């Protein structure tokens, strides 16, 4: 997959680009609803012997428009988004830089510049997609704004329990500790990538070395607690247990939670390595223990419970 970042105005011209079937949207999380829009474009491209593309925006349009200076947290930060789109068979990823200038473009100008000029012949979008100044362009206006240069497929809402699957709903589930339900709506397992950094070097002394992960600050993490996880590293998958929290047994002054993972049946150095952590099951809340012995006893129980969990999942 090729990734192309576009700002307004860009200088690409249609004649030099292949005919393309594209899906357009912000797609945070690439949940089941998003997957349907993207798969429509991929299928359309295969049938018409053209290239497939995803056209997305960065940073999050609503955060740019709100302008409240708050750091946005993404269910899928850019690196995760790229990885998943690649796995979905997308040939090209266009990332449109979302800023005030882009937001002020008239809807027809947006379509002319970012769809027609990119040689898009089929466009798939979700029923609630909007574009152009104040979101005046929407699913109902695409046909008109296409000037007959491309076909449009609008994907109706995908539901679960009669409710729309949405990034907002998934965020709420993750924040309230409802990981499994979030994973169901995602249609895959929530994951995060991070580089292994040094911690307090206490893990090995209590019998559970933990790889502490340096994670991009724009990644949305689930609720604090202990989790059954899988670690993907160099094309291998390992099972393990992770703690997302503040280590209150040993530290009192941490402001940000850390993510650390003890990989089962593993004992090699991982410092500096990039791992992908998949969040499979929420086990318990983090606890402040009075002694390290109590923590160790609890971690032994966590290990037994999590090994059981994976055994039954197989
Ligand atoms: C599965 C698991 C559960 C944990 N549970 C707790 C906990 O409930 N309370 C706590 O203070 N620390 C907990 N920890 C964090 C340990 O305190 C931490 O791994 C240990 O201090 C090692 O830190 P280090 O990697 O910085 O050396 C847990 C860690 C793991 C891997
Ligand atoms: N089973 C394992 N799970 C996680 N890390 C391991 C494991 N075995 C060895 N390691 C290595 O040991 C380090 C963790 O040891 P630890 O004493 O907790 O140090 P730190 O506090 O620096 O994380 C990891 O970063 C990794 O390089």
mmCIF file of C-alpha atoms and ligand atoms in Angstrom:
data_model
loop_
_atom_site.group_PDB
_atom_site.id
_atom_site.type_symbol
_atom_site.label_atom_id
_atom_site.label_comp_id
_atom_site.label_asym_id
_atom_site.label_seq_id
_atom_site.Cartn_x
_atom_site.Cartn_y
_atom_site.Cartn_z
ATOM 1 C CA UNK A 1 0.000 0.000 0.000
ATOM 2 C CA UNK A 2 1.252 3.478 -0.872
ATOM 3 C CA UNK A 3 0.523 6.336 1.488
ATOM 4 C CA UNK A 4 0.189 9.829 0.031
ATOM 5 C CA UNK A 5 -0.312 12.898 2.185
ATOM 6 C CA UNK A 6 -2.274 15.702 0.542
ATOM 7 C CA UNK A 7 -2.667 19.295 1.622
ATOM 8 C CA UNK A 8 -4.885 21.846 -0.049
ATOM 9 C CA UNK A 9 -4.111 22.677 -2.820
ATOM 10 C CA UNK A 10 -2.249 19.600 -4.090
ATOM 11 C CA UNK A 11 -0.679 19.288 -7.531
ATOM 12 C CA UNK A 12 -1.709 15.771 -8.535
ATOM 13 C CA UNK A 13 -3.450 15.548 -11.828
ATOM 14 C CA UNK A 14 -5.929 12.882 -12.822
ATOM 15 C CA UNK A 15 -4.293 11.790 -16.101
ATOM 16 C CA UNK A 16 -1.209 10.584 -14.258
ATOM 17 C CA UNK A 17 -3.173 8.576 -11.708
ATOM 18 C CA UNK A 18 -4.754 5.169 -12.254
ATOM 19 C CA UNK A 19 -8.533 4.848 -12.330
ATOM 20 C CA UNK A 20 -9.485 4.262 -8.719
ATOM 21 C CA UNK A 21 -12.348 3.015 -6.555
ATOM 22 C CA UNK A 22 -12.126 4.799 -3.213
ATOM 23 C CA UNK A 23 -13.728 4.756 0.209
ATOM 24 C CA UNK A 24 -13.843 8.074 2.015
ATOM 25 C CA UNK A 25 -14.187 8.799 5.717
ATOM 26 C CA UNK A 26 -12.355 9.545 8.919
ATOM 27 C CA UNK A 27 -12.574 5.853 9.924
ATOM 28 C CA UNK A 28 -11.272 6.011 13.500
ATOM 29 C CA UNK A 29 -11.177 2.421 14.737
ATOM 30 C CA UNK A 30 -11.915 0.841 11.330
ATOM 31 C CA UNK A 31 -14.875 -0.914 12.951
ATOM 32 C CA UNK A 32 -17.347 -3.221 11.216
ATOM 33 C CA UNK A 33 -19.236 -0.286 9.668
ATOM 34 C CA UNK A 34 -16.032 1.254 8.302
ATOM 35 C CA UNK A 35 -14.917 -2.164 7.052
ATOM 36 C CA UNK A 36 -18.087 -2.451 4.996
ATOM 37 C CA UNK A 37 -17.413 0.904 3.292
ATOM 38 C CA UNK A 38 -13.755 0.016 2.648
ATOM 39 C CA UNK A 39 -14.528 -3.524 1.429
ATOM 40 C CA UNK A 40 -17.046 -2.052 -1.008
ATOM 41 C CA UNK A 41 -14.281 0.043 -2.590
ATOM 42 C CA UNK A 42 -11.816 -2.865 -2.642
ATOM 43 C CA UNK A 43 -14.383 -5.164 -4.293
ATOM 44 C CA UNK A 44 -15.395 -2.460 -6.751
ATOM 45 C CA UNK A 45 -11.725 -1.961 -7.713
ATOM 46 C CA UNK A 46 -11.225 -5.676 -8.328
ATOM 47 C CA UNK A 47 -14.359 -5.891 -10.464
ATOM 48 C CA UNK A 48 -13.437 -2.885 -12.567
ATOM 49 C CA UNK A 49 -9.750 -3.751 -12.762
ATOM 50 C CA UNK A 50 -8.759 -0.488 -11.162
ATOM 51 C CA UNK A 51 -6.870 0.500 -7.999
ATOM 52 C CA UNK A 52 -8.456 0.715 -4.576
ATOM 53 C CA UNK A 53 -7.931 3.646 -2.262
ATOM 54 C CA UNK A 54 -8.960 4.980 1.087
ATOM 55 C CA UNK A 55 -9.250 8.735 1.442
ATOM 56 C CA UNK A 56 -9.035 9.854 5.037
ATOM 57 C CA UNK A 57 -8.240 12.943 7.082
ATOM 58 C CA UNK A 58 -5.658 13.806 9.693
ATOM 59 C CA UNK A 59 -5.838 15.134 12.343
ATOM 60 C CA UNK A 60 -9.366 14.426 13.489
ATOM 61 C CA UNK A 61 -11.662 17.057 11.860
ATOM 62 C CA UNK A 62 -13.774 17.536 14.984
ATOM 63 C CA UNK A 63 -10.692 18.290 17.101
ATOM 64 C CA UNK A 64 -9.484 20.900 14.565
ATOM 65 C CA UNK A 65 -12.908 22.547 14.489
ATOM 66 C CA UNK A 66 -13.361 22.552 18.261
ATOM 67 C CA UNK A 67 -9.913 24.071 18.623
ATOM 68 C CA UNK A 68 -9.826 23.357 22.364
ATOM 69 C CA UNK A 69 -6.159 22.354 22.370
ATOM 70 C CA UNK A 70 -7.016 18.936 23.787
ATOM 71 C CA UNK A 71 -4.838 16.057 22.627
ATOM 72 C CA UNK A 72 -7.015 13.738 20.520
ATOM 73 C CA UNK A 73 -6.863 10.057 21.270
ATOM 74 C CA UNK A 74 -7.462 7.677 18.432
ATOM 75 C CA UNK A 75 -8.761 4.112 18.617
ATOM 76 C CA UNK A 76 -6.472 3.666 15.608
ATOM 77 C CA UNK A 77 -3.573 6.152 15.504
ATOM 78 C CA UNK A 78 -2.157 6.579 11.976
ATOM 79 C CA UNK A 79 0.318 3.692 12.179
ATOM 80 C CA UNK A 80 -2.434 1.274 13.267
ATOM 81 C CA UNK A 81 -4.785 2.622 10.586
ATOM 82 C CA UNK A 82 -2.152 2.035 7.903
ATOM 83 C CA UNK A 83 -1.499 -1.494 9.080
ATOM 84 C CA UNK A 84 -5.189 -2.442 9.096
ATOM 85 C CA UNK A 85 -5.894 -0.858 5.691
ATOM 86 C CA UNK A 86 -2.974 -2.744 4.234
ATOM 87 C CA UNK A 87 -4.457 -5.967 5.621
ATOM 88 C CA UNK A 88 -7.825 -5.090 4.046
ATOM 89 C CA UNK A 89 -6.120 -5.040 0.628
ATOM 90 C CA UNK A 90 -6.173 -1.280 -0.013
ATOM 91 C CA UNK A 91 -3.665 -0.173 -2.706
ATOM 92 C CA UNK A 92 -3.379 3.514 -1.831
ATOM 93 C CA UNK A 93 -4.015 5.614 1.201
ATOM 94 C CA UNK A 94 -4.615 9.326 0.688
ATOM 95 C CA UNK A 95 -4.344 11.305 3.911
ATOM 96 C CA UNK A 96 -5.829 14.778 3.546
ATOM 97 C CA UNK A 97 -4.373 17.218 6.055
ATOM 98 C CA UNK A 98 -7.348 18.659 7.876
ATOM 99 C CA UNK A 99 -6.902 22.289 8.783
ATOM 100 C CA UNK A 100 -8.974 25.468 8.806
ATOM 101 C CA UNK A 101 -8.400 26.062 5.065
ATOM 102 C CA UNK A 102 -9.638 22.603 4.207
ATOM 103 C CA UNK A 103 -12.647 23.041 6.471
ATOM 104 C CA UNK A 104 -13.628 26.220 4.647
ATOM 105 C CA UNK A 105 -13.681 24.628 1.170
ATOM 106 C CA UNK A 106 -16.998 24.722 -0.561
ATOM 107 C CA UNK A 107 -18.386 21.140 -0.990
ATOM 108 C CA UNK A 108 -18.179 21.210 -4.801
ATOM 109 C CA UNK A 109 -14.582 22.460 -4.652
ATOM 110 C CA UNK A 110 -13.731 19.654 -2.222
ATOM 111 C CA UNK A 111 -15.130 17.016 -4.590
ATOM 112 C CA UNK A 112 -13.492 18.569 -7.663
ATOM 113 C CA UNK A 113 -10.096 18.727 -6.007
ATOM 114 C CA UNK A 114 -9.959 15.573 -3.895
ATOM 115 C CA UNK A 115 -12.168 13.144 -5.834
ATOM 116 C CA UNK A 116 -12.418 14.083 -9.490
ATOM 117 C CA UNK A 117 -8.841 15.369 -9.752
ATOM 118 C CA UNK A 118 -7.528 12.142 -8.165
ATOM 119 C CA UNK A 119 -9.190 10.083 -10.922
ATOM 120 C CA UNK A 120 -11.670 8.430 -8.570
ATOM 121 C CA UNK A 121 -14.272 6.589 -10.658
ATOM 122 C CA UNK A 122 -16.241 4.962 -7.831
ATOM 123 C CA UNK A 123 -16.706 6.441 -4.402
ATOM 124 C CA UNK A 124 -18.019 4.559 -1.363
ATOM 125 C CA UNK A 125 -19.048 6.462 1.746
ATOM 126 C CA UNK A 126 -21.073 5.822 4.865
ATOM 127 C CA UNK A 127 -24.627 7.197 5.133
ATOM 128 C CA UNK A 128 -23.507 9.913 7.584
ATOM 129 C CA UNK A 129 -20.412 11.122 5.697
ATOM 130 C CA UNK A 130 -20.229 14.903 5.294
ATOM 131 C CA UNK A 131 -17.763 17.198 3.519
ATOM 132 C CA UNK A 132 -17.077 20.790 2.650
ATOM 133 C CA UNK A 133 -17.690 23.985 4.601
ATOM 134 C CA UNK A 134 -19.836 23.376 7.698
ATOM 135 C CA UNK A 135 -20.380 19.803 6.508
ATOM 136 C CA UNK A 136 -22.875 21.074 3.925
ATOM 137 C CA UNK A 137 -22.038 18.246 1.555
ATOM 138 C CA UNK A 138 -23.489 14.868 2.557
ATOM 139 C CA UNK A 139 -24.444 11.439 1.214
ATOM 140 C CA UNK A 140 -27.428 12.997 -0.550
ATOM 141 C CA UNK A 141 -25.414 15.630 -2.418
ATOM 142 C CA UNK A 142 -22.545 13.401 -3.639
ATOM 143 C CA UNK A 143 -24.349 12.369 -6.823
ATOM 144 C CA UNK A 144 -24.860 16.022 -7.831
ATOM 145 C CA UNK A 145 -21.353 17.101 -6.926
ATOM 146 C CA UNK A 146 -19.884 14.159 -8.893
ATOM 147 C CA UNK A 147 -20.655 15.975 -12.197
ATOM 148 C CA UNK A 148 -21.080 12.475 -13.652
ATOM 149 C CA UNK A 149 -17.337 11.789 -13.260
ATOM 150 C CA UNK A 150 -17.744 8.942 -10.745
ATOM 151 C CA UNK A 151 -20.347 6.530 -9.358
ATOM 152 C CA UNK A 152 -21.399 6.681 -5.728
ATOM 153 C CA UNK A 153 -22.251 3.847 -3.332
ATOM 154 C CA UNK A 154 -23.702 4.849 0.034
ATOM 155 C CA UNK A 155 -23.417 2.230 2.782
ATOM 156 C CA UNK A 156 -26.341 2.134 5.203
ATOM 157 C CA UNK A 157 -25.608 1.977 8.912
ATOM 158 C CA UNK A 158 -24.265 -1.292 10.311
ATOM 159 C CA UNK A 159 -25.900 -2.077 13.651
ATOM 160 C CA UNK A 160 -25.414 -4.341 16.615
ATOM 161 C CA UNK A 161 -28.245 -4.784 19.123
ATOM 162 C CA UNK A 162 -30.262 -2.368 16.986
ATOM 163 C CA UNK A 163 -27.814 0.461 17.626
ATOM 164 C CA UNK A 164 -25.466 2.027 15.146
ATOM 165 C CA UNK A 165 -21.850 0.812 15.437
ATOM 166 C CA UNK A 166 -19.800 3.969 15.874
ATOM 167 C CA UNK A 167 -16.384 5.115 17.058
ATOM 168 C CA UNK A 168 -18.082 6.992 19.907
ATOM 169 C CA UNK A 169 -19.841 3.863 21.112
ATOM 170 C CA UNK A 170 -16.566 1.906 21.001
ATOM 171 C CA UNK A 171 -14.720 4.628 22.926
ATOM 172 C CA UNK A 172 -17.378 4.555 25.640
ATOM 173 C CA UNK A 173 -17.161 0.775 25.901
ATOM 174 C CA UNK A 174 -13.375 0.888 26.223
ATOM 175 C CA UNK A 175 -13.456 3.568 28.875
ATOM 176 C CA UNK A 176 -16.005 1.653 30.928
ATOM 177 C CA UNK A 177 -14.022 -1.612 30.841
ATOM 178 C CA UNK A 178 -16.250 -3.327 28.306
ATOM 179 C CA UNK A 179 -13.361 -4.513 26.150
ATOM 180 C CA UNK A 180 -14.950 -7.650 24.720
ATOM 181 C CA UNK A 181 -18.008 -5.779 23.485
ATOM 182 C CA UNK A 182 -15.736 -3.124 21.940
ATOM 183 C CA UNK A 183 -13.764 -5.862 20.182
ATOM 184 C CA UNK A 184 -17.013 -7.345 18.873
ATOM 185 C CA UNK A 185 -18.019 -4.014 17.327
ATOM 186 C CA UNK A 186 -14.507 -3.513 15.960
ATOM 187 C CA UNK A 187 -14.657 -6.922 14.301
ATOM 188 C CA UNK A 188 -11.077 -7.514 15.455
ATOM 189 C CA UNK A 189 -9.013 -7.169 18.627
ATOM 190 C CA UNK A 190 -8.037 -3.700 19.841
ATOM 191 C CA UNK A 191 -4.277 -3.324 19.567
ATOM 192 C CA UNK A 192 -1.586 -0.805 20.318
ATOM 193 C CA UNK A 193 2.060 -0.656 19.293
ATOM 194 C CA UNK A 194 4.928 0.435 21.458
ATOM 195 C CA UNK A 195 8.684 0.273 21.853
ATOM 196 C CA UNK A 196 10.125 -1.514 24.873
ATOM 197 C CA UNK A 197 11.831 0.898 27.228
ATOM 198 C CA UNK A 198 13.545 0.585 30.605
ATOM 199 C CA UNK A 199 11.353 0.527 33.698
ATOM 200 C CA UNK A 200 12.356 0.354 37.355
ATOM 201 C CA UNK A 201 14.000 -3.071 36.795
ATOM 202 C CA UNK A 202 11.911 -4.465 39.618
ATOM 203 C CA UNK A 203 9.936 -6.947 37.505
ATOM 204 C CA UNK A 204 12.691 -9.536 37.255
ATOM 205 C CA UNK A 205 13.312 -9.377 41.013
ATOM 206 C CA UNK A 206 9.697 -10.279 41.767
ATOM 207 C CA UNK A 207 9.760 -13.131 39.261
ATOM 208 C CA UNK A 208 7.718 -11.364 36.577
ATOM 209 C CA UNK A 209 9.859 -9.337 34.165
ATOM 210 C CA UNK A 210 7.638 -6.907 32.294
ATOM 211 C CA UNK A 211 8.364 -5.168 29.008
ATOM 212 C CA UNK A 212 7.352 -1.522 29.569
ATOM 213 C CA UNK A 213 5.980 0.045 26.393
ATOM 214 C CA UNK A 214 6.516 3.529 25.109
ATOM 215 C CA UNK A 215 3.206 4.266 23.377
ATOM 216 C CA UNK A 216 2.302 7.211 21.178
ATOM 217 C CA UNK A 217 0.401 9.755 23.272
ATOM 218 C CA UNK A 218 -2.451 9.911 20.735
ATOM 219 C CA UNK A 219 -3.440 6.261 21.266
ATOM 220 C CA UNK A 220 -6.679 5.643 23.127
ATOM 221 C CA UNK A 221 -6.076 3.009 25.791
ATOM 222 C CA UNK A 222 -8.706 0.886 27.520
ATOM 223 C CA UNK A 223 -9.567 1.298 31.209
ATOM 224 C CA UNK A 224 -6.840 0.882 33.836
ATOM 225 C CA UNK A 225 -6.414 -2.734 34.951
ATOM 226 C CA UNK A 226 -4.938 -6.152 34.290
ATOM 227 C CA UNK A 227 -5.544 -7.796 30.907
ATOM 228 C CA UNK A 228 -5.048 -11.066 29.035
ATOM 229 C CA UNK A 229 -3.048 -9.999 25.997
ATOM 230 C CA UNK A 230 -1.226 -11.321 22.977
ATOM 231 C CA UNK A 231 2.042 -9.853 21.832
ATOM 232 C CA UNK A 232 2.926 -9.817 18.157
ATOM 233 C CA UNK A 233 6.650 -9.509 17.591
ATOM 234 C CA UNK A 234 8.637 -10.403 14.476
ATOM 235 C CA UNK A 235 5.745 -12.432 13.049
ATOM 236 C CA UNK A 236 5.373 -14.510 16.208
ATOM 237 C CA UNK A 237 2.431 -14.359 18.593
ATOM 238 C CA UNK A 238 2.942 -14.798 22.334
ATOM 239 C CA UNK A 239 0.415 -14.917 25.156
ATOM 240 C CA UNK A 240 0.889 -12.854 28.255
ATOM 241 C CA UNK A 241 -0.537 -10.607 30.935
ATOM 242 C CA UNK A 242 -0.432 -6.842 30.903
ATOM 243 C CA UNK A 243 -0.955 -4.174 33.480
ATOM 244 C CA UNK A 244 -2.210 -0.762 32.404
ATOM 245 C CA UNK A 245 -1.855 1.446 35.432
ATOM 246 C CA UNK A 246 0.144 3.367 37.966
ATOM 247 C CA UNK A 247 1.868 0.604 40.020
ATOM 248 C CA UNK A 248 0.420 2.031 43.266
ATOM 249 C CA UNK A 249 2.100 -0.685 45.332
ATOM 250 C CA UNK A 250 5.484 0.836 44.553
ATOM 251 C CA UNK A 251 4.899 4.370 43.302
ATOM 252 C CA UNK A 252 2.717 7.207 44.492
ATOM 253 C CA UNK A 253 3.573 9.979 42.065
ATOM 254 C CA UNK A 254 2.836 8.698 38.554
ATOM 255 C CA UNK A 255 0.487 10.994 36.558
ATOM 256 C CA UNK A 256 0.173 8.898 33.422
ATOM 257 C CA UNK A 257 -0.607 5.194 33.344
ATOM 258 C CA UNK A 258 2.025 2.871 31.884
ATOM 259 C CA UNK A 259 1.563 -0.301 29.867
ATOM 260 C CA UNK A 260 3.718 -3.283 30.749
ATOM 261 C CA UNK A 261 3.511 -6.905 29.724
ATOM 262 C CA UNK A 262 4.833 -10.143 31.126
ATOM 263 C CA UNK A 263 5.126 -12.575 28.230
ATOM 264 C CA UNK A 264 4.511 -16.202 29.154
ATOM 265 C CA UNK A 265 7.282 -18.753 28.592
ATOM 266 C CA UNK A 266 9.754 -16.139 27.415
ATOM 267 C CA UNK A 267 12.980 -14.847 28.913
ATOM 268 C CA UNK A 268 14.975 -12.814 26.383
ATOM 269 C CA UNK A 269 15.915 -9.149 26.206
ATOM 270 C CA UNK A 270 13.383 -6.973 24.367
ATOM 271 C CA UNK A 271 14.688 -3.458 25.045
ATOM 272 C CA UNK A 272 14.261 -1.203 21.996
ATOM 273 C CA UNK A 273 12.022 -3.666 20.153
ATOM 274 C CA UNK A 274 8.660 -2.664 18.715
ATOM 275 C CA UNK A 275 5.791 -4.880 19.878
ATOM 276 C CA UNK A 276 2.106 -4.922 19.043
ATOM 277 C CA UNK A 277 -0.095 -5.660 22.020
ATOM 278 C CA UNK A 278 -3.588 -7.068 21.457
ATOM 279 C CA UNK A 279 -6.064 -6.509 24.280
ATOM 280 C CA UNK A 280 -8.109 -9.721 24.614
ATOM 281 C CA UNK A 281 -9.779 -9.781 28.027
ATOM 282 C CA UNK A 282 -10.150 -7.495 31.039
ATOM 283 C CA UNK A 283 -9.254 -9.433 34.202
ATOM 284 C CA UNK A 284 -9.366 -7.075 37.197
ATOM 285 C CA UNK A 285 -8.732 -3.585 38.478
ATOM 286 C CA UNK A 286 -5.266 -2.503 39.629
ATOM 287 C CA UNK A 287 -4.839 -2.734 43.425
ATOM 288 C CA UNK A 288 -2.511 -1.066 45.928
ATOM 289 C CA UNK A 289 -1.078 -3.959 47.943
ATOM 290 C CA UNK A 290 0.499 -3.539 51.402
ATOM 291 C CA UNK A 291 3.404 -5.822 50.614
ATOM 292 C CA UNK A 292 5.234 -7.040 47.532
ATOM 293 C CA UNK A 293 4.472 -10.639 48.599
ATOM 294 C CA UNK A 294 0.751 -9.961 48.251
ATOM 295 C CA UNK A 295 1.296 -8.494 44.782
ATOM 296 C CA UNK A 296 3.367 -11.531 43.756
ATOM 297 C CA UNK A 297 0.670 -13.885 45.045
ATOM 298 C CA UNK A 298 -1.943 -11.977 43.036
ATOM 299 C CA UNK A 299 0.212 -12.006 39.883
ATOM 300 C CA UNK A 300 0.559 -15.783 40.203
ATOM 301 C CA UNK A 301 -3.240 -16.023 40.325
ATOM 302 C CA UNK A 302 -3.514 -13.682 37.323
ATOM 303 C CA UNK A 303 -1.170 -15.907 35.361
ATOM 304 C CA UNK A 304 -3.205 -19.039 36.130
ATOM 305 C CA UNK A 305 -6.476 -17.300 35.249
ATOM 306 C CA UNK A 306 -5.104 -15.869 32.001
ATOM 307 C CA UNK A 307 -3.525 -19.145 30.882
ATOM 308 C CA UNK A 308 -6.957 -20.716 31.475
ATOM 309 C CA UNK A 309 -8.651 -17.976 29.495
ATOM 310 C CA UNK A 310 -6.438 -18.570 26.453
ATOM 311 C CA UNK A 311 -6.696 -22.343 26.802
ATOM 312 C CA UNK A 312 -10.492 -22.139 26.573
ATOM 313 C CA UNK A 313 -10.364 -19.605 23.753
ATOM 314 C CA UNK A 314 -8.454 -22.005 21.505
HETATM 315 C C1 LIG B 1 -0.282 -8.967 35.379
HETATM 316 C C2 LIG B 1 0.207 -7.819 36.203
HETATM 317 C C3 LIG B 1 -0.570 -7.355 37.244
HETATM 318 C C4 LIG B 1 -0.139 -6.290 38.027
HETATM 319 N N1 LIG B 1 -0.944 -5.825 39.044
HETATM 320 C C5 LIG B 1 -0.539 -4.800 39.797
HETATM 321 C C6 LIG B 1 -1.365 -4.311 40.857
HETATM 322 O O1 LIG B 1 -2.499 -4.749 41.065
HETATM 323 N N2 LIG B 1 -0.883 -3.302 41.624
HETATM 324 C C7 LIG B 1 0.353 -2.754 41.429
HETATM 325 O O2 LIG B 1 0.747 -1.870 42.155
HETATM 326 N N3 LIG B 1 1.139 -3.164 40.404
HETATM 327 C C8 LIG B 1 0.728 -4.173 39.600
HETATM 328 N N4 LIG B 1 1.536 -4.617 38.576
HETATM 329 C C9 LIG B 1 2.768 -3.854 38.259
HETATM 330 C C10 LIG B 1 3.967 -4.312 39.027
HETATM 331 O O3 LIG B 1 4.025 -3.525 40.171
HETATM 332 C C11 LIG B 1 5.182 -4.058 38.113
HETATM 333 O O4 LIG B 1 5.124 -4.962 37.074
HETATM 334 C C12 LIG B 1 6.461 -4.221 38.857
HETATM 335 O O5 LIG B 1 6.571 -3.228 39.816
HETATM 336 C C13 LIG B 1 7.654 -4.158 37.903
HETATM 337 O O6 LIG B 1 7.867 -2.870 37.401
HETATM 338 P P1 LIG B 1 9.049 -2.564 36.363
HETATM 339 O O7 LIG B 1 8.713 -3.259 35.051
HETATM 340 O O8 LIG B 1 9.037 -1.067 36.211
HETATM 341 O O9 LIG B 1 10.297 -3.087 36.949
HETATM 342 C C14 LIG B 1 1.111 -5.675 37.776
HETATM 343 C C15 LIG B 1 1.894 -6.144 36.715
HETATM 344 C C16 LIG B 1 1.457 -7.196 35.919
HETATM 345 C C17 LIG B 1 2.316 -7.662 34.788
HETATM 346 N N1 LIG B 2 8.869 -12.910 29.828
HETATM 347 C C1 LIG B 2 9.230 -11.640 29.635
HETATM 348 N N2 LIG B 2 8.267 -10.702 29.476
HETATM 349 C C2 LIG B 2 8.623 -9.411 29.301
HETATM 350 N N3 LIG B 2 9.888 -8.997 29.267
HETATM 351 C C3 LIG B 2 10.883 -9.887 29.410
HETATM 352 C C4 LIG B 2 10.590 -11.229 29.617
HETATM 353 N N4 LIG B 2 11.742 -11.891 29.757
HETATM 354 C C5 LIG B 2 12.718 -11.007 29.668
HETATM 355 N N5 LIG B 2 12.228 -9.778 29.439
HETATM 356 C C6 LIG B 2 13.097 -8.584 29.312
HETATM 357 O O1 LIG B 2 13.214 -8.045 30.640
HETATM 358 C C7 LIG B 2 12.769 -6.697 30.698
HETATM 359 C C8 LIG B 2 11.869 -6.489 31.893
HETATM 360 O O2 LIG B 2 12.541 -6.711 33.125
HETATM 361 P P1 LIG B 2 12.205 -5.798 34.350
HETATM 362 O O3 LIG B 2 13.012 -6.266 35.510
HETATM 363 O O4 LIG B 2 10.709 -5.726 34.542
HETATM 364 O O5 LIG B 2 12.813 -4.438 33.873
HETATM 365 P P2 LIG B 2 12.115 -3.041 33.494
HETATM 366 O O6 LIG B 2 11.710 -2.451 34.760
HETATM 367 O O7 LIG B 2 13.215 -2.281 32.787
HETATM 368 O O8 LIG B 2 10.970 -3.358 32.609
HETATM 369 C C9 LIG B 2 11.948 -6.494 29.442
HETATM 370 O O9 LIG B 2 11.972 -5.185 28.955
HETATM 371 C C10 LIG B 2 12.596 -7.467 28.461
HETATM 372 O O10 LIG B 2 13.671 -6.858 27.795
#
